[in-house]
Amino acid sequence: RLIGAAYAEVAALEPWLLDATPSAEAAVLAIGPLEETLDGIGTQSPDSEGAIQMFIELGVQCDLVDAEAALDSYRLVVLPDGAEVGAELQGKLDRFVAGGGALIFSGTAGLDPATGSFRLAASPVRYLGVAPTQPAYLRATGIQAPGTELSADYDYVFYDPAHVVEPLNGAMTYGSIGRAYFTRTWEHFMGHQHAPFDRTLDAPLAVRKGKVLYLAAPLLAGYKRQDYWAYRAMLGGLLADLLPDRLIYPQGPGWVEFTLQRQAAAAGHGLRQVVHVAAYQPRRSLQPIAHVDQGWPVAGLGFRVRAEGEPQQVSLAPGGTALAFTVEDGYVKVDLPPLHTNAVVAIEYAA
């Protein structure tokens, strides 16, 4: 009965699912060193996993791809921390950037151990070494993150190793990295989890030149391991210049997922953009895996999606309830009625 009810919902949505394809603007490369866990070896690098989690929460439409994937259809590529870059991948990434694509890389991604230099032609930094203490501290000066509580006069702890780099000529720097008094060990004890902030290293947190962004603190892996909202806020602020005019801007908390699909015109309907909204709310428990066993109406949600013309109508699928919308600065803006756990919104254009 439970399975039948679930498939009945999918069957009712088939007219909005057939031949619909995900609209992805970012590609996260599924390469880089794996991490040992209590259950064995992870299946992806922590940087890749952290990027996917962060992009889902920010509403950035993304794919996880291997190194052989074509990158031409994407606007942004993420190269994970620690990833080795051979000649073939280097050429692919260099051509992608030269063609106007944006690139994010972190830590030692693409670092040539023989020369101590990054192999990417458009790298905006010179590598100097690992930060002297773990943790390091991050000050987010110059990063605008509206809608968050990110502060420019506070040093946020970064638990993983950070890196010290020097920006190259013409590059723009953001924030700074500081050191702790010492790394907490048996020889250097601190009653808390880590020693407090000591002083700045006069080294940048992030460096951008054109559409290439380097993260001296690997925020993506850090987000996967520590789930610290400040890392998400920092990257969200840095994305504004790197990936302007995103496909969709959600209005809602990070635990509500907005997924955009595109459905080509067919008999009976024109081109559609289909936005799937999932608002499942896991409850606090002592189990190792968060799970959902209750739903409750969620209000105040909405989104802006980049228009593909003048919309003819916006409605909820499969019921067909019409939704009010406006078109502003090339975006279709929709405020959603209260939803229980999910909703499907169809934006339809002329046939």
Tab-separated table of C-alpha atoms in Angstrom:
chain	number	residue	atom	x	y	z
A	1	ARG	CA	0.000	0.000	0.000
A	2	LEU	CA	2.815	2.417	0.888
A	3	ILE	CA	4.748	1.651	-2.307
A	4	GLY	CA	1.584	1.886	-4.383
A	5	ALA	CA	0.743	5.324	-2.981
A	6	ALA	CA	4.233	6.610	-3.756
A	7	TYR	CA	4.160	5.331	-7.328
A	8	ALA	CA	0.673	6.753	-7.803
A	9	GLU	CA	2.068	10.218	-7.114
A	10	VAL	CA	4.832	9.658	-9.663
A	11	ALA	CA	2.330	8.370	-12.233
A	12	ALA	CA	0.231	11.505	-11.832
A	13	LEU	CA	3.330	13.631	-12.471
A	14	GLU	CA	4.446	11.763	-15.603
A	15	PRO	CA	3.305	14.506	-18.032
A	16	TRP	CA	5.802	16.870	-16.334
A	17	LEU	CA	8.554	14.230	-16.080
A	18	LEU	CA	8.687	12.656	-19.540
A	19	ASP	CA	11.754	13.853	-21.496
A	20	ALA	CA	12.549	16.414	-18.775
A	21	THR	CA	16.269	16.874	-18.155
A	22	PRO	CA	18.059	18.417	-15.167
A	23	SER	CA	19.336	21.958	-15.711
A	24	ALA	CA	22.837	22.009	-14.252
A	25	GLU	CA	25.186	25.000	-14.355
A	26	ALA	CA	27.973	23.596	-12.143
A	27	ALA	CA	30.022	20.413	-12.386
A	28	VAL	CA	31.797	18.938	-9.358
A	29	LEU	CA	34.632	16.631	-10.400
A	30	ALA	CA	34.456	13.244	-8.678
A	31	ILE	CA	38.201	12.994	-8.171
A	32	GLY	CA	40.606	13.634	-5.324
A	33	PRO	CA	41.783	11.625	-2.327
A	34	LEU	CA	39.189	9.567	-0.497
A	35	GLU	CA	38.723	9.672	3.256
A	36	GLU	CA	38.805	6.859	5.768
A	37	THR	CA	35.659	6.640	7.890
A	38	LEU	CA	34.510	4.358	10.666
A	39	ASP	CA	32.757	2.283	8.013
A	40	GLY	CA	35.763	2.042	5.685
A	41	ILE	CA	36.801	4.223	2.761
A	42	GLY	CA	34.471	6.926	1.455
A	43	THR	CA	33.201	6.785	-2.120
A	44	GLN	CA	34.011	10.405	-2.958
A	45	SER	CA	36.521	12.974	-1.797
A	46	PRO	CA	35.210	15.056	1.126
A	47	ASP	CA	35.632	18.171	-1.041
A	48	SER	CA	33.306	16.713	-3.683
A	49	GLU	CA	30.726	15.680	-1.094
A	50	GLY	CA	30.918	19.033	0.662
A	51	ALA	CA	30.479	20.871	-2.641
A	52	ILE	CA	27.358	18.868	-3.500
A	53	GLN	CA	25.843	19.452	-0.047
A	54	MET	CA	26.645	23.151	-0.129
A	55	PHE	CA	25.333	23.643	-3.677
A	56	ILE	CA	22.080	21.858	-2.857
A	57	GLU	CA	21.560	24.140	0.132
A	58	LEU	CA	22.440	27.257	-1.881
A	59	GLY	CA	20.248	26.213	-4.813
A	60	VAL	CA	23.141	25.936	-7.290
A	61	GLN	CA	22.097	23.348	-9.884
A	62	CYS	CA	24.956	20.875	-10.180
A	63	ASP	CA	26.158	17.502	-11.458
A	64	LEU	CA	28.810	15.175	-10.045
A	65	VAL	CA	30.973	14.127	-13.023
A	66	ASP	CA	34.141	12.167	-13.665
A	67	ALA	CA	37.323	13.534	-15.195
A	68	GLU	CA	36.364	12.243	-18.658
A	69	ALA	CA	33.092	14.211	-18.791
A	70	ALA	CA	32.598	17.002	-21.313
A	71	LEU	CA	32.500	20.364	-19.533
A	72	ASP	CA	31.231	22.601	-22.331
A	73	SER	CA	27.640	22.791	-21.054
A	74	TYR	CA	28.630	24.009	-17.564
A	75	ARG	CA	29.382	27.516	-16.341
A	76	LEU	CA	31.356	26.446	-13.254
A	77	VAL	CA	33.656	23.522	-12.440
A	78	VAL	CA	34.879	22.516	-8.969
A	79	LEU	CA	38.279	20.817	-8.714
A	80	PRO	CA	38.477	19.154	-5.268
A	81	ASP	CA	41.261	19.703	-2.760
A	82	GLY	CA	44.157	17.293	-3.199
A	83	ALA	CA	43.154	16.260	-6.727
A	84	GLU	CA	46.033	15.352	-9.013
A	85	VAL	CA	45.915	17.042	-12.409
A	86	GLY	CA	47.592	15.243	-15.274
A	87	ALA	CA	48.299	16.677	-18.698
A	88	GLU	CA	44.930	15.647	-20.153
A	89	LEU	CA	42.829	17.109	-17.343
A	90	GLN	CA	45.034	20.197	-17.209
A	91	GLY	CA	44.416	20.839	-20.894
A	92	LYS	CA	40.666	20.347	-20.465
A	93	LEU	CA	40.467	22.757	-17.509
A	94	ASP	CA	42.688	25.348	-19.190
A	95	ARG	CA	40.480	25.274	-22.305
A	96	PHE	CA	37.353	25.521	-20.149
A	97	VAL	CA	38.640	28.655	-18.394
A	98	ALA	CA	39.948	30.179	-21.627
A	99	GLY	CA	36.456	29.746	-23.069
A	100	GLY	CA	34.907	31.803	-20.270
A	101	GLY	CA	34.134	29.085	-17.719
A	102	ALA	CA	34.507	29.615	-13.971
A	103	LEU	CA	36.696	27.363	-11.820
A	104	ILE	CA	36.978	26.804	-8.063
A	105	PHE	CA	39.920	24.882	-6.638
A	106	SER	CA	41.149	24.470	-3.074
A	107	GLY	CA	44.192	23.610	-1.016
A	108	THR	CA	46.640	21.510	-3.013
A	109	ALA	CA	44.354	20.719	-5.968
A	110	GLY	CA	46.504	20.621	-9.082
A	111	LEU	CA	49.717	21.292	-7.157
A	112	ASP	CA	52.804	19.832	-8.818
A	113	PRO	CA	54.865	18.222	-6.007
A	114	ALA	CA	58.027	18.437	-8.105
A	115	THR	CA	57.881	22.201	-8.622
A	116	GLY	CA	55.611	23.366	-5.802
A	117	SER	CA	53.512	25.278	-8.340
A	118	PHE	CA	49.943	24.841	-9.503
A	119	ARG	CA	49.611	23.217	-12.897
A	120	LEU	CA	46.586	25.281	-13.924
A	121	ALA	CA	47.499	28.037	-16.361
A	122	ALA	CA	45.005	30.491	-14.834
A	123	SER	CA	45.962	29.902	-11.194
A	124	PRO	CA	45.795	33.263	-9.373
A	125	VAL	CA	48.233	32.333	-6.587
A	126	ARG	CA	51.720	31.112	-5.765
A	127	TYR	CA	51.781	28.324	-3.195
A	128	LEU	CA	53.911	28.890	-0.064
A	129	GLY	CA	52.954	26.042	2.274
A	130	VAL	CA	50.607	24.684	4.906
A	131	ALA	CA	49.412	27.045	7.644
A	132	PRO	CA	51.524	26.588	10.813
A	133	THR	CA	48.704	25.553	13.152
A	134	GLN	CA	45.623	23.396	13.041
A	135	PRO	CA	43.114	24.809	13.410
A	136	ALA	CA	43.578	28.032	11.527
A	137	TYR	CA	41.242	31.019	11.772
A	138	LEU	CA	39.332	32.722	8.964
A	139	ARG	CA	38.365	36.387	8.827
A	140	ALA	CA	35.796	37.075	6.113
A	141	THR	CA	36.643	40.679	5.229
A	142	GLY	CA	35.518	41.682	1.755
A	143	ILE	CA	32.956	38.856	1.478
A	144	GLN	CA	29.387	40.094	1.132
A	145	ALA	CA	26.917	37.441	2.300
A	146	PRO	CA	23.495	39.105	2.623
A	147	GLY	CA	20.859	37.135	4.446
A	148	THR	CA	23.429	35.505	6.741
A	149	GLU	CA	25.074	36.471	10.020
A	150	LEU	CA	28.601	36.333	8.581
A	151	SER	CA	30.701	38.994	10.291
A	152	ALA	CA	33.806	40.745	8.968
A	153	ASP	CA	35.263	41.384	12.431
A	154	TYR	CA	35.271	37.844	13.834
A	155	ASP	CA	37.769	35.012	13.389
A	156	TYR	CA	35.975	31.775	12.479
A	157	VAL	CA	37.773	28.577	13.362
A	158	PHE	CA	38.780	26.283	10.495
A	159	TYR	CA	39.459	22.794	11.813
A	160	ASP	CA	41.208	21.279	8.779
A	161	PRO	CA	44.644	22.298	7.447
A	162	ALA	CA	44.635	25.669	5.703
A	163	HIS	CA	47.254	26.918	3.255
A	164	VAL	CA	49.358	30.017	2.830
A	165	VAL	CA	49.521	31.507	-0.673
A	166	GLU	CA	50.623	34.711	-2.344
A	167	PRO	CA	48.284	36.373	-4.857
A	168	LEU	CA	49.653	37.017	-8.317
A	169	ASN	CA	49.490	40.397	-10.022
A	170	GLY	CA	45.973	41.464	-10.900
A	171	ALA	CA	44.276	39.041	-8.522
A	172	MET	CA	41.637	40.074	-5.986
A	173	THR	CA	41.926	38.812	-2.413
A	174	TYR	CA	39.191	38.095	0.119
A	175	GLY	CA	39.528	37.650	3.853
A	176	SER	CA	42.577	36.474	5.715
A	177	ILE	CA	43.948	33.445	7.524
A	178	GLY	CA	45.218	33.551	11.095
A	179	ARG	CA	47.009	31.093	13.323
A	180	ALA	CA	46.204	29.654	16.717
A	181	TYR	CA	48.633	29.987	19.617
A	182	PHE	CA	49.585	26.363	19.001
A	183	THR	CA	48.277	23.093	17.664
A	184	ARG	CA	46.695	21.176	20.527
A	185	THR	CA	48.753	18.028	21.286
A	186	TRP	CA	49.815	16.133	24.386
A	187	GLU	CA	52.856	18.413	24.529
A	188	HIS	CA	50.821	21.602	23.991
A	189	PHE	CA	47.651	21.134	25.963
A	190	MET	CA	44.506	23.255	25.844
A	191	GLY	CA	41.446	22.393	27.943
A	192	HIS	CA	39.128	23.234	25.044
A	193	GLN	CA	39.091	21.506	21.673
A	194	HIS	CA	41.611	23.918	20.209
A	195	ALA	CA	43.809	26.845	21.169
A	196	PRO	CA	42.448	30.346	20.550
A	197	PHE	CA	43.330	32.815	17.821
A	198	ASP	CA	46.833	34.254	18.085
A	199	ARG	CA	47.526	36.548	15.123
A	200	THR	CA	46.987	36.990	11.425
A	201	LEU	CA	49.319	35.390	8.898
A	202	ASP	CA	48.714	38.235	6.420
A	203	ALA	CA	47.636	35.586	3.939
A	204	PRO	CA	44.338	35.579	1.997
A	205	LEU	CA	41.415	33.261	2.629
A	206	ALA	CA	40.443	33.289	-1.056
A	207	VAL	CA	41.916	34.728	-4.244
A	208	ARG	CA	40.139	35.362	-7.538
A	209	LYS	CA	41.434	36.427	-10.908
A	210	GLY	CA	38.807	36.633	-13.592
A	211	LYS	CA	36.608	33.592	-13.131
A	212	VAL	CA	39.146	31.430	-11.299
A	213	LEU	CA	38.749	31.247	-7.524
A	214	TYR	CA	41.268	29.642	-5.175
A	215	LEU	CA	40.270	28.728	-1.593
A	216	ALA	CA	43.268	28.682	0.762
A	217	ALA	CA	40.964	27.151	3.357
A	218	PRO	CA	39.249	24.137	1.726
A	219	LEU	CA	35.752	25.248	2.731
A	220	LEU	CA	33.991	22.440	0.869
A	221	ALA	CA	35.631	19.546	2.696
A	222	GLY	CA	35.387	21.540	5.910
A	223	TYR	CA	31.647	21.878	5.397
A	224	LYS	CA	31.280	18.143	4.827
A	225	ARG	CA	33.168	17.354	8.042
A	226	GLN	CA	31.987	20.117	10.384
A	227	ASP	CA	28.718	21.355	8.831
A	228	TYR	CA	29.657	24.898	9.887
A	229	TRP	CA	27.216	27.445	8.441
A	230	ALA	CA	29.954	30.097	8.199
A	231	TYR	CA	31.760	28.113	5.490
A	232	ARG	CA	28.556	27.995	3.428
A	233	ALA	CA	28.026	31.724	3.915
A	234	MET	CA	31.590	32.481	2.797
A	235	LEU	CA	31.328	30.461	-0.388
A	236	GLY	CA	27.842	31.789	-1.076
A	237	GLY	CA	29.208	35.326	-0.922
A	238	LEU	CA	32.147	34.483	-3.186
A	239	LEU	CA	29.836	32.922	-5.786
A	240	ALA	CA	28.118	36.236	-6.476
A	241	ASP	CA	30.963	37.463	-8.721
A	242	LEU	CA	31.988	34.038	-9.951
A	243	LEU	CA	28.555	32.777	-11.009
A	244	PRO	CA	26.210	35.727	-11.542
A	245	ASP	CA	22.726	35.282	-12.974
A	246	ARG	CA	22.303	31.793	-11.574
A	247	LEU	CA	19.553	29.585	-12.927
A	248	ILE	CA	17.512	29.734	-9.744
A	249	TYR	CA	17.583	31.635	-6.468
A	250	PRO	CA	15.591	29.842	-3.749
A	251	GLN	CA	13.703	31.632	-1.010
A	252	GLY	CA	13.781	29.351	1.991
A	253	PRO	CA	16.102	27.537	4.418
A	254	GLY	CA	18.866	25.230	3.204
A	255	TRP	CA	16.969	22.075	4.142
A	256	VAL	CA	14.394	22.819	1.437
A	257	GLU	CA	15.714	21.543	-1.908
A	258	PHE	CA	14.935	23.276	-5.207
A	259	THR	CA	15.720	21.286	-8.359
A	260	LEU	CA	15.221	22.752	-11.833
A	261	GLN	CA	14.400	20.657	-14.906
A	262	ARG	CA	13.713	21.621	-18.504
A	263	GLN	CA	11.042	19.918	-20.580
A	264	ALA	CA	11.019	20.535	-24.327
A	265	ALA	CA	7.795	21.518	-26.078
A	266	ALA	CA	5.602	18.618	-27.152
A	267	ALA	CA	2.057	17.938	-28.285
A	268	GLY	CA	-0.252	19.707	-25.861
A	269	HIS	CA	2.273	21.986	-24.152
A	270	GLY	CA	5.047	24.447	-24.845
A	271	LEU	CA	8.523	24.583	-23.362
A	272	ARG	CA	8.421	24.080	-19.596
A	273	GLN	CA	10.678	24.791	-16.711
A	274	VAL	CA	9.764	22.431	-13.886
A	275	VAL	CA	10.850	23.245	-10.339
A	276	HIS	CA	10.729	20.397	-7.813
A	277	VAL	CA	10.598	21.561	-4.198
A	278	ALA	CA	11.285	19.049	-1.412
A	279	ALA	CA	10.697	20.181	2.176
A	280	TYR	CA	11.281	17.049	4.228
A	281	GLN	CA	12.061	17.831	7.832
A	282	PRO	CA	14.198	15.274	9.698
A	283	ARG	CA	13.682	15.386	13.436
A	284	ARG	CA	16.345	15.295	16.106
A	285	SER	CA	17.023	11.743	17.299
A	286	LEU	CA	19.837	9.587	18.658
A	287	GLN	CA	20.023	7.479	15.514
A	288	PRO	CA	23.107	7.812	13.271
A	289	ILE	CA	21.003	8.468	10.147
A	290	ALA	CA	18.522	11.341	10.091
A	291	HIS	CA	15.101	10.176	8.981
A	292	VAL	CA	11.688	11.635	8.261
A	293	ASP	CA	8.502	10.208	9.721
A	294	GLN	CA	6.364	13.350	9.978
A	295	GLY	CA	5.413	16.203	7.700
A	296	TRP	CA	4.053	19.652	8.458
A	297	PRO	CA	2.992	22.593	6.307
A	298	VAL	CA	5.842	24.949	5.407
A	299	ALA	CA	5.046	28.532	4.454
A	300	GLY	CA	6.993	31.502	3.095
A	301	LEU	CA	8.823	29.590	0.346
A	302	GLY	CA	9.440	30.850	-3.170
A	303	PHE	CA	12.055	31.231	-5.892
A	304	ARG	CA	13.329	33.264	-8.817
A	305	VAL	CA	14.166	31.288	-11.955
A	306	ARG	CA	15.904	32.662	-15.041
A	307	ALA	CA	13.209	33.109	-17.684
A	308	GLU	CA	13.382	31.533	-21.135
A	309	GLY	CA	10.897	33.984	-22.613
A	310	GLU	CA	7.520	35.345	-21.545
A	311	PRO	CA	5.697	32.750	-19.400
A	312	GLN	CA	2.168	31.865	-20.420
A	313	GLN	CA	1.255	30.401	-17.060
A	314	VAL	CA	2.703	29.106	-13.799
A	315	SER	CA	0.891	26.308	-12.007
A	316	LEU	CA	1.217	23.479	-9.515
A	317	ALA	CA	1.465	19.990	-10.966
A	318	PRO	CA	-0.409	17.750	-11.251
A	319	GLY	CA	-3.477	19.623	-10.004
A	320	GLY	CA	-3.075	22.646	-12.253
A	321	THR	CA	-3.661	25.293	-9.565
A	322	ALA	CA	-2.547	28.608	-11.077
A	323	LEU	CA	0.113	30.571	-9.214
A	324	ALA	CA	0.681	34.306	-9.377
A	325	PHE	CA	4.039	35.341	-10.802
A	326	THR	CA	6.001	38.371	-11.892
A	327	VAL	CA	8.852	38.794	-14.363
A	328	GLU	CA	11.641	41.041	-13.078
A	329	ASP	CA	15.108	41.578	-14.585
A	330	GLY	CA	14.883	38.402	-16.647
A	331	TYR	CA	13.641	36.201	-13.806
A	332	VAL	CA	10.274	34.633	-13.118
A	333	LYS	CA	9.445	35.231	-9.461
A	334	VAL	CA	7.021	32.859	-7.742
A	335	ASP	CA	5.792	32.834	-4.137
A	336	LEU	CA	4.588	29.387	-3.131
A	337	PRO	CA	1.508	28.615	-1.054
A	338	PRO	CA	2.096	26.528	2.081
A	339	LEU	CA	3.216	23.026	1.112
A	340	HIS	CA	3.354	19.824	3.104
A	341	THR	CA	6.481	17.950	2.058
A	342	ASN	CA	6.864	18.652	-1.655
A	343	ALA	CA	5.551	20.608	-4.608
A	344	VAL	CA	6.093	20.653	-8.366
A	345	VAL	CA	5.831	24.007	-10.150
A	346	ALA	CA	5.503	24.189	-13.935
A	347	ILE	CA	6.439	27.387	-15.778
A	348	GLU	CA	5.076	27.063	-19.287
A	349	TYR	CA	5.995	29.122	-22.325
A	350	ALA	CA	4.214	29.521	-25.653
A	351	ALA	CA	4.215	26.415	-27.848
